[in-house]
Coordinates of C-alpha atoms in Angstrom, one line a residue:
M120 CA 111.0 121.5 106.2
K121 CA 111.6 119.4 103.1
V122 CA 112.6 115.8 103.6
D123 CA 114.3 113.6 101.1
R124 CA 112.5 110.2 100.8
R125 CA 115.7 108.4 101.7
T126 CA 116.6 110.7 104.6
F127 CA 115.9 109.8 108.1
L128 CA 114.0 112.5 110.1
K129 CA 116.0 112.3 113.3
I130 CA 113.3 113.0 115.7
A131 CA 114.3 112.5 119.3
G132 CA 112.4 113.0 122.5
A133 CA 113.4 116.0 124.6
G134 CA 114.9 113.9 127.3
A135 CA 114.7 110.7 129.3
A136 CA 111.8 110.3 131.6
S137 CA 112.6 110.7 135.3
L138 CA 112.1 107.9 137.8
A139 CA 109.9 109.6 140.4
L140 CA 109.9 108.6 144.1
A141 CA 107.1 109.8 146.3
A142 CA 107.0 109.6 150.1
C143 CA 103.8 109.8 152.2
G144 CA 103.4 113.3 153.7
G145 CA 103.1 114.3 157.3
T146 CA 105.3 113.4 160.3
T147 CA 104.2 109.8 160.6
T148 CA 106.5 106.9 160.4
E149 CA 104.8 105.4 157.4
E150 CA 107.3 104.0 154.8
A151 CA 107.7 105.9 151.6
V152 CA 105.8 104.5 148.7
E153 CA 107.7 104.1 145.5
E154 CA 105.7 104.8 142.3
E155 CA 105.9 102.5 139.4
P156 CA 109.0 103.6 137.4
A157 CA 108.3 104.9 133.9
A158 CA 109.6 102.8 131.0
E159 CA 113.0 103.8 129.8
P160 CA 112.9 105.6 126.4
V161 CA 113.8 103.4 123.5
A162 CA 114.7 104.1 119.9
V163 CA 111.7 103.5 117.6
R164 CA 112.7 103.5 113.9
T165 CA 109.7 103.9 111.6
S166 CA 109.3 103.7 107.8
A167 CA 106.3 104.9 105.8
L168 CA 105.3 105.1 102.2
K169 CA 104.8 108.4 100.4
G170 CA 101.1 108.7 100.3
P171 CA 98.2 108.2 102.7
T172 CA 100.2 106.1 105.2
A173 CA 102.8 108.8 105.7
M174 CA 100.1 111.5 105.6
G175 CA 98.5 110.0 108.6
L176 CA 101.8 110.3 110.6
V177 CA 102.5 114.0 110.0
K178 CA 101.2 115.3 113.3
F179 CA 103.1 112.6 115.1
M180 CA 106.3 113.5 113.3
S181 CA 105.8 117.2 113.9
D182 CA 105.2 116.8 117.6
A183 CA 108.2 114.6 118.0
E184 CA 110.4 117.0 116.1
A185 CA 109.2 119.9 118.2
G186 CA 110.3 118.0 121.4
E187 CA 106.7 117.6 122.6
L188 CA 107.0 113.8 123.0
E189 CA 109.4 112.6 125.7
D190 CA 108.5 108.9 126.0
N191 CA 110.7 107.5 123.2
D192 CA 113.2 108.6 120.6
Y193 CA 111.4 108.4 117.2
T194 CA 113.1 108.2 113.8
F195 CA 111.0 108.4 110.6
Q196 CA 112.0 107.4 107.1
I197 CA 109.7 108.1 104.1
V198 CA 110.2 105.9 101.1
A199 CA 108.5 105.7 97.7
S200 CA 108.0 102.0 97.2
P201 CA 107.1 98.9 99.3
D202 CA 110.1 97.2 97.7
E203 CA 112.3 99.6 99.8
V204 CA 110.5 98.7 103.0
T205 CA 110.7 94.9 102.8
P206 CA 114.5 94.6 103.2
L207 CA 114.6 97.2 106.0
V208 CA 112.1 95.0 107.9
A209 CA 113.8 91.7 107.1
K210 CA 117.2 93.0 108.2
G211 CA 115.8 94.6 111.4
E212 CA 116.8 98.1 110.3
V213 CA 113.3 99.5 111.1
D214 CA 111.0 98.6 114.0
I215 CA 107.7 99.7 112.7
A216 CA 106.7 100.1 109.1
A217 CA 103.6 101.1 107.1
V218 CA 103.1 98.6 104.3
P219 CA 100.4 97.3 101.9
A220 CA 98.0 95.0 103.7
N221 CA 98.8 91.9 101.8
L222 CA 102.6 92.5 102.1
A223 CA 102.2 92.4 105.9
S224 CA 100.9 88.8 105.6
V225 CA 103.7 88.0 103.1
L226 CA 106.3 89.2 105.5
Y227 CA 104.8 87.3 108.3
N228 CA 105.2 84.1 106.3
K229 CA 108.6 84.9 105.0
T230 CA 110.0 85.8 108.4
E231 CA 108.4 82.9 110.2
A232 CA 106.0 85.0 112.2
G233 CA 108.7 87.7 112.7
V234 CA 106.2 90.6 112.3
R235 CA 102.9 91.5 113.7
V236 CA 100.3 94.0 112.5
I237 CA 99.5 96.7 115.0
A238 CA 97.0 98.9 113.1
I239 CA 95.0 99.4 109.9
N240 CA 96.0 102.8 108.7
T241 CA 94.4 103.1 105.3
L242 CA 91.1 101.7 103.9
G243 CA 90.4 101.7 100.2
V244 CA 92.0 104.5 98.2
L245 CA 91.3 103.1 94.7
Y246 CA 89.1 104.9 92.2
I247 CA 87.9 104.2 88.6
C248 CA 88.4 107.3 86.6
E249 CA 87.4 108.2 83.0
L250 CA 87.4 111.0 80.5
G251 CA 83.7 111.4 80.0
D252 CA 80.5 110.3 81.8
S253 CA 79.8 106.8 80.6
I254 CA 80.6 104.8 83.8
Q255 CA 77.9 104.9 86.4
S256 CA 78.2 101.4 87.8
V257 CA 80.5 98.4 87.7
A258 CA 78.3 96.9 85.0
D259 CA 79.2 99.8 82.8
L260 CA 82.8 98.5 82.7
K261 CA 81.9 95.7 80.4
G262 CA 83.7 96.1 77.1
K263 CA 86.2 98.6 78.6
T264 CA 89.9 98.5 78.9
I265 CA 91.1 99.5 82.4
Y266 CA 94.6 100.9 82.7
A267 CA 96.1 100.1 86.1
S268 CA 99.3 99.9 88.1
G269 CA 100.0 97.5 91.0
K270 CA 99.8 94.1 89.4
G271 CA 100.5 91.4 92.0
S272 CA 99.4 93.5 94.9
T273 CA 96.4 95.1 96.6
P274 CA 95.1 97.0 93.5
E275 CA 95.0 93.9 91.3
Y276 CA 93.2 91.7 93.9
G277 CA 90.8 94.4 94.9
L278 CA 89.8 95.2 91.3
Q279 CA 89.4 91.6 90.3
Y280 CA 87.3 90.9 93.4
V281 CA 84.9 93.7 92.6
L282 CA 84.6 92.7 88.9
E283 CA 84.0 89.1 89.6
K284 CA 81.4 89.8 92.3
N285 CA 79.6 91.9 89.6
G286 CA 79.7 89.0 87.1
L287 CA 82.5 90.4 84.9
V288 CA 85.3 88.1 83.8
V289 CA 88.7 89.6 83.4
G290 CA 90.0 88.9 79.9
E291 CA 86.6 88.4 78.5
D292 CA 84.2 91.1 79.6
V293 CA 86.9 93.5 80.8
Q294 CA 90.5 94.0 79.7
I295 CA 93.1 95.2 82.2
E296 CA 96.3 96.6 80.8
W297 CA 99.0 96.9 83.5
K298 CA 101.4 99.8 83.7
S299 CA 104.4 100.2 85.9
E300 CA 103.4 103.6 87.2
H301 CA 100.2 105.6 87.9
A302 CA 101.4 108.4 85.6
E303 CA 101.5 105.9 82.7
C304 CA 97.9 105.1 83.3
V305 CA 96.9 108.7 83.0
Q306 CA 98.9 109.1 79.8
A307 CA 97.3 105.9 78.4
L308 CA 93.8 107.2 79.4
A309 CA 94.3 110.5 77.6
A310 CA 95.6 108.8 74.4
A311 CA 92.9 106.1 74.3
S312 CA 89.5 106.1 72.9
G313 CA 86.4 106.7 75.0
E314 CA 86.3 103.0 75.8
A315 CA 89.2 103.2 78.2
V316 CA 89.2 104.0 81.9
A317 CA 92.0 104.0 84.6
M318 CA 92.2 102.8 88.1
L319 CA 94.1 105.3 90.2
P320 CA 94.8 105.7 94.0
Q321 CA 94.6 108.8 96.1
P322 CA 96.3 111.2 96.3
F323 CA 97.3 110.5 92.7
V324 CA 93.7 111.1 91.5
T325 CA 93.9 114.6 92.8
T326 CA 97.3 115.2 91.2
A327 CA 96.0 113.9 87.9
Q328 CA 92.9 116.0 88.0
A329 CA 95.0 119.1 88.6
Q330 CA 96.8 118.3 85.4
N331 CA 93.6 117.4 83.4
D332 CA 90.3 118.7 84.8
K333 CA 88.4 116.4 82.4
I334 CA 89.3 113.4 84.5
R335 CA 86.2 112.3 86.4
V336 CA 86.0 109.9 89.4
A337 CA 83.4 107.4 88.2
L338 CA 83.5 104.7 90.9
D339 CA 84.9 104.4 94.5
L340 CA 86.2 100.8 94.7
T341 CA 85.8 100.8 98.5
E342 CA 82.1 101.5 98.1
E343 CA 81.8 98.9 95.4
W344 CA 83.6 96.3 97.6
D345 CA 81.1 97.1 100.5
R346 CA 78.2 96.8 98.1
V347 CA 78.9 93.2 97.2
Q348 CA 79.3 92.0 100.8
T349 CA 76.7 89.4 101.8
G350 CA 76.1 87.1 104.8
D351 CA 77.4 87.5 108.4
E352 CA 81.1 87.4 107.6
K353 CA 81.8 90.7 105.8
S354 CA 85.2 92.0 104.8
T355 CA 86.5 95.5 104.3
M356 CA 88.7 96.8 101.5
I357 CA 92.0 97.7 103.2
T358 CA 95.0 99.3 101.5
G359 CA 97.6 99.8 104.2
V360 CA 98.6 98.6 107.7
A361 CA 101.4 99.3 110.2
I362 CA 103.5 96.3 111.3
V363 CA 106.1 95.9 114.1
R364 CA 109.0 93.4 114.3
A365 CA 107.8 90.7 116.7
E366 CA 111.1 90.8 118.6
F367 CA 110.8 94.6 119.2
A368 CA 107.2 94.2 120.3
D369 CA 108.1 91.5 122.8
E370 CA 111.0 93.5 124.3
N371 CA 109.2 96.9 124.2
P372 CA 105.4 96.6 124.6
A373 CA 105.1 100.0 126.3
A374 CA 106.9 101.6 123.3
V375 CA 104.5 99.9 120.9
D376 CA 101.5 101.1 122.9
A377 CA 102.8 104.6 123.1
F378 CA 103.4 104.6 119.3
L379 CA 99.8 103.6 118.7
E380 CA 98.5 106.4 121.0
H381 CA 100.5 109.0 119.1
Y382 CA 99.5 107.5 115.8
A383 CA 95.8 107.6 116.6
A384 CA 96.0 111.2 117.8
S385 CA 97.9 112.1 114.6
V386 CA 95.2 110.4 112.4
D387 CA 92.5 112.3 114.3
F388 CA 94.3 115.6 113.7
V389 CA 94.7 114.9 110.0
N390 CA 91.1 114.1 109.5
D391 CA 89.7 116.9 111.7
D392 CA 91.9 119.7 110.6
V393 CA 92.6 119.1 106.9
E394 CA 94.0 122.5 106.1
A395 CA 96.7 122.3 108.9
A396 CA 97.4 118.7 108.1
A397 CA 97.9 119.5 104.4
E398 CA 100.5 122.1 105.3
L399 CA 102.4 119.5 107.3
V400 CA 102.1 117.0 104.4
G401 CA 103.6 119.6 102.1
E402 CA 106.4 120.5 104.6
Y403 CA 107.4 116.8 104.8
D404 CA 107.5 116.6 101.0
I405 CA 104.9 113.8 100.8
V406 CA 102.7 115.6 98.3
P407 CA 102.2 119.3 97.7
A408 CA 100.0 121.0 100.3
Q409 CA 97.3 122.0 97.8
V410 CA 97.0 118.4 96.6
A411 CA 96.9 117.1 100.1
Q412 CA 94.1 119.4 101.1
K413 CA 91.8 118.1 98.3
A414 CA 93.0 114.5 98.7
I415 CA 92.9 113.9 102.4
P416 CA 89.1 113.6 102.7
E417 CA 89.2 110.9 100.0
C418 CA 92.2 108.9 101.4
N419 CA 90.3 106.9 104.1
I420 CA 93.1 107.5 106.6
V421 CA 92.3 105.5 109.8
C422 CA 93.9 104.0 112.9
V423 CA 92.1 100.8 113.7
T424 CA 93.6 98.5 116.3
G425 CA 92.9 95.5 118.5
A426 CA 89.9 93.2 117.9
D427 CA 88.4 95.5 115.3
M428 CA 91.7 95.4 113.3
A429 CA 91.8 91.6 113.5
E430 CA 88.3 91.2 112.3
Q431 CA 88.5 93.6 109.4
L432 CA 92.0 92.5 108.2
S433 CA 91.5 88.8 108.6
G434 CA 88.3 89.0 106.4
Y435 CA 90.2 91.0 103.8
L436 CA 93.1 88.6 103.7
E437 CA 90.7 85.7 103.3
V438 CA 89.3 87.3 100.2
L439 CA 92.8 87.7 98.8
A440 CA 93.8 84.1 99.7
D441 CA 90.7 82.7 97.9
Q442 CA 91.8 84.5 94.8
N443 CA 95.5 83.6 95.0
P444 CA 97.2 82.2 98.2
E445 CA 100.5 83.7 97.1
A446 CA 98.9 87.1 97.6
V447 CA 99.2 86.6 101.3
G448 CA 102.5 84.7 101.2
G449 CA 101.1 81.2 100.7
A450 CA 99.0 80.9 103.8
L451 CA 96.8 83.1 106.1
P452 CA 98.7 84.4 109.1
G453 CA 98.1 82.9 112.6
D454 CA 96.4 84.6 115.5
D455 CA 99.7 85.8 116.8
F456 CA 99.9 88.1 113.7
Y457 CA 97.3 90.4 115.3
Y458 CA 98.8 92.6 118.0
G459 CA 96.5 93.4 120.9
A460 CA 93.6 91.4 119.5

């Protein structure tokens, strides 16, 4: 089934959960014992970005569409840009959304603690690519021009952090030329001399390699981030998270918990059965199935919740805030930002 990125996938549960009453058996006069009533189904409106965040949801979406989930009524919307998600969250038009990690903190500050993060869904997906074989380490980037997209968001801050920790100064040792789209980076890479490289995310790396088999992945920025961690307080490179409106979470905690259970199961399926997951990714028009099959193992799709989520994400946001406080909305979020921690 093909889904337009602006089209809601109306995925409803197969029916309301019943309120079960159970009486003790036998002929005694014991009073009937009433079981705890199941939570009433609620509408859960979800938005995700085309790419790894939506890819991790495909089994969840498929199960709901098939009527296999009866706990709540789920609606999914797949969009192309974080700019499309922000107003939906601000206006209360979606309940749960997959967004870039730093945007979650920005929204927390802009909405006066109106959102909470419920899961890390994607670790680092950024890669340094080149046409050739000259880049073997971050040090080899000295004197190069890096074509990149994503200025003012996770890609910029992640790249700058890795470069600085390796002693390279942006604007002096390394030049970064920002483009509006990933496709422009690939075009610039092909047209430039051998001194140029490009920073690209998955699954776009796989898409680009399908068009030009001479593109080589030189560095995994997630690995390079981990390599420069020192001391007891270590951070993890994080690309995406799932957030929930605080009002929705307060009113429907059981629905949030159920969502996380389905999400975790979906992520496990995607990582364990790549071929079947890739077919679903193609059906939902996220990326073609053949691209998804190659890209999924490199997309670092996860579902990290609770205390682990809080520890990893807070460390990452601290790194961004040290570079530029505006990257996280002017201030680090409070403890109430981390759902279930």
